[in-house]
Structure formats: C-alpha cells, structure tokens
C-alpha positions as semicolon CSV with decimal commas, in nm:
position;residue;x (nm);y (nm);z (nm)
1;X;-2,363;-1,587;2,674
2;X;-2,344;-1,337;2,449
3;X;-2,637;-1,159;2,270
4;X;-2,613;-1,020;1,923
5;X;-2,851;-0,758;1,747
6;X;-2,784;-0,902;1,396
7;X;-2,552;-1,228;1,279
8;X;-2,342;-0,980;1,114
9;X;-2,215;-0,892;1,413
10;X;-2,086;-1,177;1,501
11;X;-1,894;-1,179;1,187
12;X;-1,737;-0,869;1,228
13;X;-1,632;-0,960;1,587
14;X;-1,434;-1,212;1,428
15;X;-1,311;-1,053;1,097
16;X;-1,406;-0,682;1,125
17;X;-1,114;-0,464;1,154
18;X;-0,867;-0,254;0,901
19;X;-0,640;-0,600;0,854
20;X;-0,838;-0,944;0,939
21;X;-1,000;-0,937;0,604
22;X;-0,649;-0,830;0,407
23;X;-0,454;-1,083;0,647
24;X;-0,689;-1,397;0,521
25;X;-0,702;-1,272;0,169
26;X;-0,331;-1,304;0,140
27;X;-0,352;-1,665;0,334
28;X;-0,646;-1,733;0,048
29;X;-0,309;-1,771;-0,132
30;X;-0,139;-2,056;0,060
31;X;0,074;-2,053;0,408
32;X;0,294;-1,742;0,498
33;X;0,491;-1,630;0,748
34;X;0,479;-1,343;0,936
35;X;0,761;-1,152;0,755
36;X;0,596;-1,220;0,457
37;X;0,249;-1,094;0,553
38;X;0,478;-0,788;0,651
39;X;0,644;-0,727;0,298
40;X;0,246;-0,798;0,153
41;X;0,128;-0,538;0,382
42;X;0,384;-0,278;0,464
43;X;0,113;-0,068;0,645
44;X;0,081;-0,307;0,895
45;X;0,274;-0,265;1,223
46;X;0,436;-0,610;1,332
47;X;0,276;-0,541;1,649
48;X;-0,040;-0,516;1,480
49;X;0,005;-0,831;1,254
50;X;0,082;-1,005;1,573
51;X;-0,205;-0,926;1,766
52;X;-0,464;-0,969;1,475
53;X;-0,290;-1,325;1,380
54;X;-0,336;-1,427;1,717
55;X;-0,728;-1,342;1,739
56;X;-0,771;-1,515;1,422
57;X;-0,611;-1,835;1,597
58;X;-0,820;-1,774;1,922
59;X;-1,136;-1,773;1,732
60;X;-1,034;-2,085;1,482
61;X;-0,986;-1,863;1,173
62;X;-0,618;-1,926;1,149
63;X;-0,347;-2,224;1,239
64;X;0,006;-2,097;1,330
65;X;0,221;-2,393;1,249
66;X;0,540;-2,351;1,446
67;X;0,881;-2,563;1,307
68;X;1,091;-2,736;1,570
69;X;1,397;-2,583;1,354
70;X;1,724;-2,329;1,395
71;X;1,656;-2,045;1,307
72;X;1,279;-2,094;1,464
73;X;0,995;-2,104;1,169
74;X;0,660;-2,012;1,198
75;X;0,395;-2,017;0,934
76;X;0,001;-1,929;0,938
77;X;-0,250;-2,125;0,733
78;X;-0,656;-2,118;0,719
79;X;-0,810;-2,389;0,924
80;X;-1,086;-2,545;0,731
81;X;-1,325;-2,301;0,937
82;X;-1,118;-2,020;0,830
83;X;-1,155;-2,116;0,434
84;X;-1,555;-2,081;0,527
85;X;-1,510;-1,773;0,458
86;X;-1,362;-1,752;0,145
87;X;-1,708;-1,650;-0,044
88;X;-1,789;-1,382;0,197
89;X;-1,362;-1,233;0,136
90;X;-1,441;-1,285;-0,245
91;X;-1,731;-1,109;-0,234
92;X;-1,591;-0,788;-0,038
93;X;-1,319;-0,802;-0,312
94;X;-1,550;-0,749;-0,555
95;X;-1,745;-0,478;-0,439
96;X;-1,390;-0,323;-0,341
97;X;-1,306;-0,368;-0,671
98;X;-1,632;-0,201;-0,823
99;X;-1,658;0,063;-0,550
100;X;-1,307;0,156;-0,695
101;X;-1,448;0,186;-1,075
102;X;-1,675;0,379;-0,964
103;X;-1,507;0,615;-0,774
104;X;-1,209;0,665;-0,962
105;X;-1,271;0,486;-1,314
106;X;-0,912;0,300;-1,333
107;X;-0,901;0,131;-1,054
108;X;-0,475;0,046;-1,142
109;X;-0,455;0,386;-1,082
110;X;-0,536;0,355;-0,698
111;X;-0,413;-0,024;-0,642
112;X;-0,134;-0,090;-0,560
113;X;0,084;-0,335;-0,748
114;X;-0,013;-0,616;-0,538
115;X;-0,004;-0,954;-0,562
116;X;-0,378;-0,993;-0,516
117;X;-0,439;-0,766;-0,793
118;X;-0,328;-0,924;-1,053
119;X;-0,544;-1,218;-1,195
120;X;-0,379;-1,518;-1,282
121;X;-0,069;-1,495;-1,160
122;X;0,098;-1,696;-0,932
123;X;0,093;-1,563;-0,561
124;X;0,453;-1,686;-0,415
C-alpha cells in the first residue's frame, strides 16, 4: 500500500501533469475523440494525448468508448468518478483566470481563442 504525505498528493498522482487537467476540461464539454482533443490542444503530442488518456482510464477518470464501425471510432467521456472532479477543474480555472489578470491585466491578450474561453458559447 501506498503512503501519502498529504491527500493532495494523491490527487496530483491522478491529475497532476501539463495536460490531465486541460484533457478533462475539454471532456467537461461532452465526448471527443482523440483528433479532436488534438485540434483543441495543438501542443499536445499524439503520443502524449495517448499516454495521458490512457492513465486517466487506468485510474477511472476517463471511459474510452470504442465503435464496432469502418473506419474504427473511438471517443473518451468522464466516468461519473471523473465528473467528481469538476469543482476542483472549475476552481483551477478560476484562479488561472485571475492569476492571468493579475499578471498581465487583459487576460484575451494571453488566451488563446479557445473554446473554453469563451462563456456561453456552445463547445462543439
């Protein structure tokens, strides 16, 4: 069994990382496939997206939902563990959010035109 110092390390065995946290943001938003994910995050390297999809499934974050189709189809959703964390990835969005006012004033000035920064709109 494992011993931890502090809880939060647990968490950030499971979510800590540059991409977990930006992979289940953008699944926040509904099911996606991997070449989606891709054109969300084009700093990602699909070998990269692979291998941190793939820990998220290990450790229950994550269900890849594979359609017995031609061409193949796979698509990644948040398990109902996974959306448990949906306060803790709306609350690092925040701070994000303020840290960049802070910093920098207007934070559409360092943001990129994503998606998940623009309220109210429709993620497809």
């Amino acid at each position: 069994m494992k011993k931890y110092n502090i809880s939060v390390e647990a968490t950030l065995e499971v979510i800590g990382g540059k991409w977990k946290c930006v992979i289940l943001c953008h699944l926040t938003y509904g099911k996606k496939r991997t070449s989606d994910l891709r054109r969300l995050m084009p700093g990602i390297t699909q070998k990269m997206l692979t291998q941190q999809l793939r820990e998220l499934e290990e450790d229950g974050i994550v269900n890849r939902i594979v359609y017995n189709q031609v061409p193949p189809k796979v698509e990644y959703e948040l398990t109902e563990y996974g959306w448990s964390l949906k306060n803790i990835l709306d609350s690092l969005c925040s701070w994000g959010e303020q840290h960049i006012i802070r910093e920098y004033g207007d934070k559409f000035l360092v943001l990129e035109d994503n998606v998940l920064n623009r309220p109210g709109e429709p993620v497809t």
